[in-house]
Amino acid sequence: MLRRNMSVIMPVIRLVLLSISLSFVIAFAVDQYSLVQDSVRFLCISCLGLGG
Amino acid sequence: MGRLRWSTQLIALVLVNLGLVGILETGVVCPFFYCHGCPAAAFGCPIGVLQTQAALGPFPFYVLGSLGLFGLAAGRFWCGWGCPFGTVQDLVVWLRRRRDFVSLPPFAWTRLLVLAGTLVAAWIAIDTLFCKVCPAGSLFGAIPHRFVSPQLSFGTFFYVHIITLVVSLVAFFLIGRFWCRYLCPLGGVLGLFNRVSILKLKLDMDKCTDCGKCLTICPTNIEKVGDIGGSSDCIRCGKCIDACPTDAIRISACLWGPAKLHRKSTVSP
C-alpha cells in the first residue's frame, strides 16, 4: 500500500520541485545571472587574505 | 567504474577552470564546491553567492532554483563524480592506501548546521565570513592568487586559510571524505534531494545477499544497506557497485517511478 502510494507521490514531489526550481531560474535569471557573473574571478582581497 | 569516475572528476576540474583560457566567465553556479575567487574560475560557487546575497541581497531565487535543478537531476552524484574538493579528498585517500584511521558514524545534520551558520553569519556580519576560512578557497583561490598576483601582500586571513587547509588535509588523511561527510554546506543541500533525484543508485534486494561488502568499502561509512543511494550521506561514488558480487546495485534514471527500494519477494526464515 505504502509502496503504491510512494509510486504516486514521488513523481508528484519531483514535478512540484522541478516546477518551482525551473520557475525560479527562468524568472530571476534576467536579474541575477549578472550578479553571479560579477562574482566569478572577482578578486575578494579580504576573503582570500591578500593585501594591496 | 573507478576509472570512469576519475575521468569525470578530471573533466569537472577542467570545466570549472575554463576561465584560465579566458573563454568562459559565466553567471552559472556550479553544482559542487569550488572557489569562484580562483583566477581561472568559470562558474560561481553556490555557497559564495548565497552568502553574498544573504549579506547584500537580493533574495537568491536564481541560485536556489539552480541548486534545486542540480539536486533533482542527480542529488549527491555531483559530490562523488564532479566536485574538485572531493577529488582532492579522494587523492589523499588514494595516497594513504589504507582504511580510515578513525571510524566515525555519519551525521547529516552537521552539514546543514554549517550551512545555516554560514548564511546567518553572512547576514548578520554583512560579509562572506565562511569564505575567509574555507579550505577550498585556500586551495583554489588564495594559493593560486599568490602565484598569479605576486604583487599582493599576505593578509591575516591568508594564514588562516593555510591553517584551515592544513587541518582539513590532516582530517582527510585520517577520515576519508571528511569534508563531504560532516562539513560541506553544499553537500547538506544536495543530500536533501537524494531520495527524490532523477538519477539514483538503486538496490535490488532480491539480488542482495547481505554480504556487507558495499558497506565495508563505502567512503562515507553508510551503516545500513537500505541507506545506499537514498541517505543524504551517500555521495553516490559507485564504489558499492564495483564491490557488489551479485550486481544488486546499479545506477538508474527514473522521472516517474518511486524512490523506494526493491523489497525481497521472499521472507527469510
Short mmCIF file of C-alpha atoms in Angstrom, two decimals:
data_model
loop_
_atom_site.label_atom_id
_atom_site.label_comp_id
_atom_site.label_asym_id
_atom_site.label_seq_id
_atom_site.Cartn_x
_atom_site.Cartn_y
_atom_site.Cartn_z
CA MET A 1 0.00 0.00 0.00
CA LEU A 2 2.77 2.37 1.06
CA ARG A 3 4.82 1.37 -1.96
CA ARG A 4 1.87 2.09 -4.23
CA ASN A 5 1.35 5.47 -2.56
CA MET A 6 5.05 6.29 -2.95
CA SER A 7 4.91 5.45 -6.62
CA VAL A 8 2.22 8.11 -6.97
CA ILE A 9 3.64 10.65 -4.54
CA MET A 10 7.26 10.61 -5.67
CA PRO A 11 6.67 11.73 -9.25
CA VAL A 12 4.36 14.45 -7.96
CA ILE A 13 7.00 15.68 -5.50
CA ARG A 14 9.58 15.62 -8.30
CA LEU A 15 7.33 17.56 -10.63
CA VAL A 16 6.48 20.17 -7.99
CA LEU A 17 10.14 20.67 -7.07
CA LEU A 18 11.10 20.76 -10.74
CA SER A 19 8.45 23.36 -11.49
CA ILE A 20 9.45 25.56 -8.54
CA SER A 21 13.18 25.34 -9.33
CA LEU A 22 12.70 25.93 -13.02
CA SER A 23 10.39 28.88 -12.46
CA PHE A 24 12.89 30.44 -10.04
CA VAL A 25 15.68 30.11 -12.59
CA ILE A 26 13.61 31.39 -15.51
CA ALA A 27 12.00 34.26 -13.61
CA PHE A 28 15.14 35.53 -11.93
CA ALA A 29 17.91 34.70 -14.40
CA VAL A 30 17.48 38.07 -16.12
CA ASP A 31 18.14 39.99 -12.91
CA GLN A 32 20.50 37.70 -11.07
CA TYR A 33 22.62 35.99 -13.74
CA SER A 34 24.86 39.05 -13.99
CA LEU A 35 25.21 39.20 -10.18
CA VAL A 36 26.69 35.70 -10.20
CA GLN A 37 28.81 36.52 -13.25
CA ASP A 38 30.27 39.53 -11.42
CA SER A 39 31.36 37.22 -8.58
CA VAL A 40 33.29 34.88 -10.85
CA ARG A 41 37.01 35.60 -10.75
CA PHE A 42 36.28 38.63 -8.57
CA LEU A 43 39.41 39.20 -6.50
CA CYS A 44 37.99 39.44 -2.99
CA ILE A 45 41.18 40.52 -1.24
CA SER A 46 39.76 40.19 2.26
CA CYS A 47 38.17 36.77 1.54
CA LEU A 48 41.40 35.30 0.26
CA GLY A 49 43.54 37.00 2.86
CA LEU A 50 45.57 39.08 0.43
CA GLY A 51 46.60 42.70 0.84
CA GLY A 52 47.03 45.55 -1.62
CA MET B 1 33.58 2.44 -12.58
CA GLY B 2 36.64 3.80 -10.75
CA ARG B 3 38.41 4.99 -13.91
CA LEU B 4 35.19 6.50 -15.24
CA ARG B 5 34.75 8.44 -12.03
CA TRP B 6 38.33 9.74 -12.07
CA SER B 7 37.66 10.84 -15.67
CA THR B 8 34.50 12.77 -14.80
CA GLN B 9 36.27 14.36 -11.84
CA LEU B 10 39.07 15.47 -14.15
CA ILE B 11 36.59 16.80 -16.71
CA ALA B 12 34.79 18.75 -13.97
CA LEU B 13 38.10 20.23 -12.82
CA VAL B 14 38.90 21.32 -16.37
CA LEU B 15 35.40 22.74 -16.90
CA VAL B 16 35.40 24.91 -13.80
CA ASN B 17 38.82 26.25 -14.77
CA LEU B 18 37.95 27.22 -18.32
CA GLY B 19 38.37 30.82 -17.22
CA LEU B 20 42.10 30.08 -17.47
CA VAL B 21 41.94 30.39 -21.25
CA GLY B 22 39.60 33.34 -20.98
CA ILE B 23 36.71 31.76 -22.85
CA LEU B 24 34.27 31.45 -20.00
CA GLU B 25 33.11 33.67 -17.20
CA THR B 26 29.55 32.54 -16.72
CA GLY B 27 26.80 33.58 -14.37
CA VAL B 28 26.00 29.94 -13.70
CA VAL B 29 26.74 28.38 -10.32
CA CYS B 30 28.49 25.02 -10.33
CA PRO B 31 26.78 22.08 -8.63
CA PHE B 32 29.74 21.41 -6.37
CA PHE B 33 32.18 23.08 -4.03
CA TYR B 34 34.67 25.27 -5.81
CA CYS B 35 36.04 28.76 -5.15
CA HIS B 36 34.94 31.33 -7.73
CA GLY B 37 37.75 33.53 -6.45
CA CYS B 38 40.11 31.23 -8.35
CA PRO B 39 41.91 33.20 -11.10
CA ALA B 40 40.75 30.53 -13.58
CA ALA B 41 37.15 30.12 -12.37
CA ALA B 42 34.41 29.87 -14.97
CA PHE B 43 31.43 29.30 -12.66
CA GLY B 44 30.15 30.72 -9.40
CA CYS B 45 30.44 28.91 -6.05
CA PRO B 46 26.84 28.45 -4.86
CA ILE B 47 27.80 28.89 -1.22
CA GLY B 48 29.82 32.02 -2.00
CA VAL B 49 26.95 33.53 -3.99
CA LEU B 50 24.35 32.57 -1.37
CA GLN B 51 26.45 34.32 1.27
CA THR B 52 26.86 37.43 -0.86
CA GLN B 53 23.13 37.61 -1.45
CA ALA B 54 22.32 36.84 2.19
CA ALA B 55 24.52 39.79 3.11
CA LEU B 56 23.66 42.25 0.39
CA GLY B 57 20.52 40.92 -1.31
CA PRO B 58 18.51 40.35 -3.42
CA PHE B 59 16.92 37.10 -2.26
CA PRO B 60 18.82 34.35 -4.13
CA PHE B 61 15.93 32.84 -6.10
CA TYR B 62 18.14 32.14 -9.12
CA VAL B 63 20.81 30.26 -7.16
CA LEU B 64 18.23 28.35 -5.11
CA GLY B 65 16.43 27.39 -8.32
CA SER B 66 19.72 26.25 -9.87
CA LEU B 67 20.54 24.15 -6.81
CA GLY B 68 17.05 22.67 -6.96
CA LEU B 69 17.61 21.64 -10.57
CA PHE B 70 21.05 20.18 -9.84
CA GLY B 71 19.72 18.32 -6.80
CA LEU B 72 16.68 16.98 -8.64
CA ALA B 73 18.81 15.83 -11.53
CA ALA B 74 21.41 13.88 -9.60
CA GLY B 75 21.39 14.53 -5.83
CA ARG B 76 24.88 13.99 -4.45
CA PHE B 77 26.22 12.36 -7.61
CA TRP B 78 27.83 15.77 -8.08
CA CYS B 79 29.85 15.22 -4.89
CA GLY B 80 31.08 11.80 -5.90
CA TRP B 81 31.63 12.36 -9.59
CA GLY B 82 32.46 16.03 -10.09
CA CYS B 83 33.44 18.02 -7.03
CA PRO B 84 37.10 19.16 -7.27
CA PHE B 85 37.36 19.33 -3.49
CA GLY B 86 36.02 15.78 -3.32
CA THR B 87 38.68 14.82 -5.84
CA VAL B 88 41.35 16.24 -3.52
CA GLN B 89 39.96 14.10 -0.71
CA ASP B 90 39.95 11.03 -2.95
CA LEU B 91 43.57 11.75 -3.87
CA VAL B 92 44.56 11.93 -0.20
CA VAL B 93 42.82 8.59 0.44
CA TRP B 94 44.49 7.10 -2.64
CA LEU B 95 47.91 8.21 -1.35
CA ARG B 96 47.10 6.83 2.10
CA ARG B 97 46.39 3.38 0.66
CA ARG B 98 44.62 2.03 3.72
CA ARG B 99 41.32 2.27 5.54
CA ASP B 100 40.33 5.24 7.69
CA PHE B 101 42.40 5.72 10.82
CA VAL B 102 39.31 6.87 12.66
CA SER B 103 35.87 5.40 12.08
CA LEU B 104 33.01 7.80 12.72
CA PRO B 105 29.30 7.35 12.06
CA PRO B 106 27.60 9.75 9.61
CA PHE B 107 25.99 12.94 10.99
CA ALA B 108 23.88 14.53 8.27
CA TRP B 109 22.76 17.43 10.46
CA THR B 110 26.27 18.89 10.85
CA ARG B 111 26.36 19.86 7.16
CA LEU B 112 23.03 21.66 7.45
CA LEU B 113 24.24 23.31 10.65
CA VAL B 114 27.31 24.62 8.82
CA LEU B 115 25.06 25.89 6.02
CA ALA B 116 22.69 27.66 8.42
CA GLY B 117 25.61 29.12 10.38
CA THR B 118 27.28 30.31 7.18
CA LEU B 119 24.19 32.13 5.92
CA VAL B 120 23.21 33.61 9.28
CA ALA B 121 26.79 34.81 9.84
CA ALA B 122 26.85 36.42 6.38
CA TRP B 123 23.50 38.10 7.02
CA ILE B 124 24.50 39.44 10.45
CA ALA B 125 28.06 40.47 9.58
CA ILE B 126 27.16 41.64 6.05
CA ASP B 127 30.26 39.80 4.93
CA THR B 128 31.15 36.44 3.42
CA LEU B 129 32.73 35.14 6.64
CA PHE B 130 32.77 31.48 5.60
CA CYS B 131 34.90 32.35 2.55
CA LYS B 132 37.59 33.69 4.87
CA VAL B 133 38.13 30.27 6.41
CA CYS B 134 37.02 28.00 3.56
CA PRO B 135 39.68 25.34 2.82
CA ALA B 136 38.53 25.08 -0.81
CA GLY B 137 39.05 28.83 -1.05
CA SER B 138 42.59 28.30 0.27
CA LEU B 139 43.41 25.67 -2.30
CA PHE B 140 41.64 27.03 -5.37
CA GLY B 141 41.62 30.76 -4.60
CA ALA B 142 44.19 32.08 -2.15
CA ILE B 143 47.20 29.93 -3.11
CA PRO B 144 46.80 30.31 -6.91
CA HIS B 145 46.45 34.08 -6.45
CA ARG B 146 49.81 34.16 -4.70
CA PHE B 147 51.34 32.98 -7.98
CA VAL B 148 49.12 34.95 -10.35
CA SER B 149 49.25 38.21 -8.39
CA PRO B 150 52.65 38.22 -6.66
CA GLN B 151 52.38 41.97 -6.08
CA LEU B 152 49.72 41.33 -3.42
CA SER B 153 50.95 41.01 0.14
CA PHE B 154 49.90 38.39 2.69
CA GLY B 155 46.98 39.37 4.91
CA THR B 156 45.89 37.78 8.17
CA PHE B 157 43.26 35.62 6.51
CA PHE B 158 45.79 34.15 4.12
CA TYR B 159 47.44 32.48 7.10
CA VAL B 160 44.01 31.49 8.42
CA HIS B 161 43.36 29.90 5.01
CA ILE B 162 46.61 27.98 5.14
CA ILE B 163 45.82 26.72 8.65
CA THR B 164 42.31 25.58 7.68
CA LEU B 165 43.70 23.86 4.59
CA VAL B 166 46.40 22.01 6.53
CA VAL B 167 43.90 20.98 9.23
CA SER B 168 41.50 19.80 6.52
CA LEU B 169 44.17 17.78 4.73
CA VAL B 170 45.11 16.08 8.01
CA ALA B 171 41.41 15.35 8.61
CA PHE B 172 41.10 13.90 5.08
CA PHE B 173 44.10 11.71 5.78
CA LEU B 174 42.57 10.36 8.97
CA ILE B 175 38.97 10.14 7.77
CA GLY B 176 38.18 9.76 4.07
CA ARG B 177 35.78 12.36 2.60
CA PHE B 178 35.71 14.11 5.98
CA TRP B 179 34.54 17.38 4.41
CA CYS B 180 31.73 15.75 2.43
CA ARG B 181 30.57 13.74 5.40
CA TYR B 182 30.49 16.36 8.12
CA LEU B 183 31.10 19.91 6.95
CA CYS B 184 30.15 20.59 3.34
CA PRO B 185 27.22 23.04 3.32
CA LEU B 186 26.53 22.30 -0.33
CA GLY B 187 26.51 18.57 0.37
CA GLY B 188 23.88 19.39 3.01
CA VAL B 189 21.65 20.92 0.34
CA LEU B 190 22.22 18.26 -2.33
CA GLY B 191 21.76 15.47 0.22
CA LEU B 192 18.17 16.62 0.75
CA PHE B 193 17.48 15.62 -2.85
CA ASN B 194 18.98 12.13 -2.68
CA ARG B 195 15.61 10.43 -2.20
CA VAL B 196 13.81 12.33 -4.95
CA SER B 197 16.50 12.83 -7.59
CA ILE B 198 16.01 11.51 -11.10
CA LEU B 199 19.44 9.85 -11.29
CA LYS B 200 19.91 7.47 -8.39
CA LEU B 201 21.58 4.37 -7.06
CA LYS B 202 19.08 1.56 -6.97
CA LEU B 203 19.40 -1.51 -4.82
CA ASP B 204 17.72 -4.75 -5.80
CA MET B 205 17.07 -6.54 -2.53
CA ASP B 206 16.15 -9.73 -4.40
CA LYS B 207 19.76 -9.96 -5.57
CA CYS B 208 21.31 -8.69 -2.31
CA THR B 209 22.90 -11.42 -0.19
CA ASP B 210 23.65 -9.12 2.75
CA CYS B 211 27.37 -9.82 2.41
CA GLY B 212 28.13 -6.26 3.55
CA LYS B 213 30.91 -5.63 1.04
CA CYS B 214 29.19 -2.43 -0.11
CA LEU B 215 29.16 -1.08 3.44
CA THR B 216 32.78 -2.04 4.06
CA ILE B 217 34.02 -0.11 1.05
CA CYS B 218 31.71 2.91 1.46
CA PRO B 219 33.81 6.10 1.86
CA THR B 220 31.03 7.84 3.79
CA ASN B 221 30.54 4.96 6.22
CA ILE B 222 26.89 4.28 5.37
CA GLU B 223 25.74 1.84 8.03
CA LYS B 224 22.66 0.17 6.51
CA VAL B 225 22.28 -1.41 3.08
CA GLY B 226 18.88 0.24 2.77
CA ASP B 227 20.52 3.69 3.02
CA ILE B 228 22.66 3.22 -0.08
CA GLY B 229 21.66 5.81 -2.63
CA GLY B 230 18.85 7.31 -0.57
CA SER B 231 20.65 8.55 2.54
CA SER B 232 21.76 12.18 2.44
CA ASP B 233 25.24 10.93 3.42
CA CYS B 234 25.61 8.87 0.26
CA ILE B 235 27.78 10.66 -2.32
CA ARG B 236 26.89 8.01 -4.91
CA CYS B 237 30.51 7.38 -5.81
CA GLY B 238 29.57 3.90 -7.01
CA LYS B 239 32.27 2.03 -5.09
CA CYS B 240 29.49 -0.19 -3.78
CA ILE B 241 28.55 -1.07 -7.37
CA ASP B 242 32.06 -2.37 -8.02
CA ALA B 243 32.18 -4.19 -4.70
CA CYS B 244 28.83 -5.95 -5.03
CA PRO B 245 29.38 -9.58 -6.08
CA THR B 246 25.78 -10.04 -7.26
CA ASP B 247 25.30 -6.76 -9.16
CA ALA B 248 22.48 -5.80 -6.85
CA ILE B 249 23.30 -2.09 -7.04
CA ARG B 250 23.04 -0.08 -10.21
CA ILE B 251 22.74 3.49 -11.42
CA SER B 252 19.31 4.22 -12.78
CA ALA B 253 17.38 7.23 -14.02
CA CYS B 254 13.76 7.50 -13.06
CA LEU B 255 11.49 10.50 -13.54
CA TRP B 256 8.15 8.88 -12.80
CA GLY B 257 8.86 5.92 -10.56
CA PRO B 258 9.17 5.74 -6.76
CA ALA B 259 12.38 6.33 -4.87
CA LYS B 260 11.64 3.29 -2.79
CA LEU B 261 14.00 0.37 -2.87
CA HIS B 262 13.05 -3.05 -4.13
CA ARG B 263 12.00 -5.38 -1.35
CA LYS B 264 12.81 -9.04 -1.03
CA SER B 265 10.00 -11.02 -2.60
CA THR B 266 10.51 -13.93 -0.22
CA VAL B 267 10.68 -13.83 3.55
CA SER B 268 13.86 -15.22 5.10
CA PRO B 269 13.36 -17.91 7.72
#
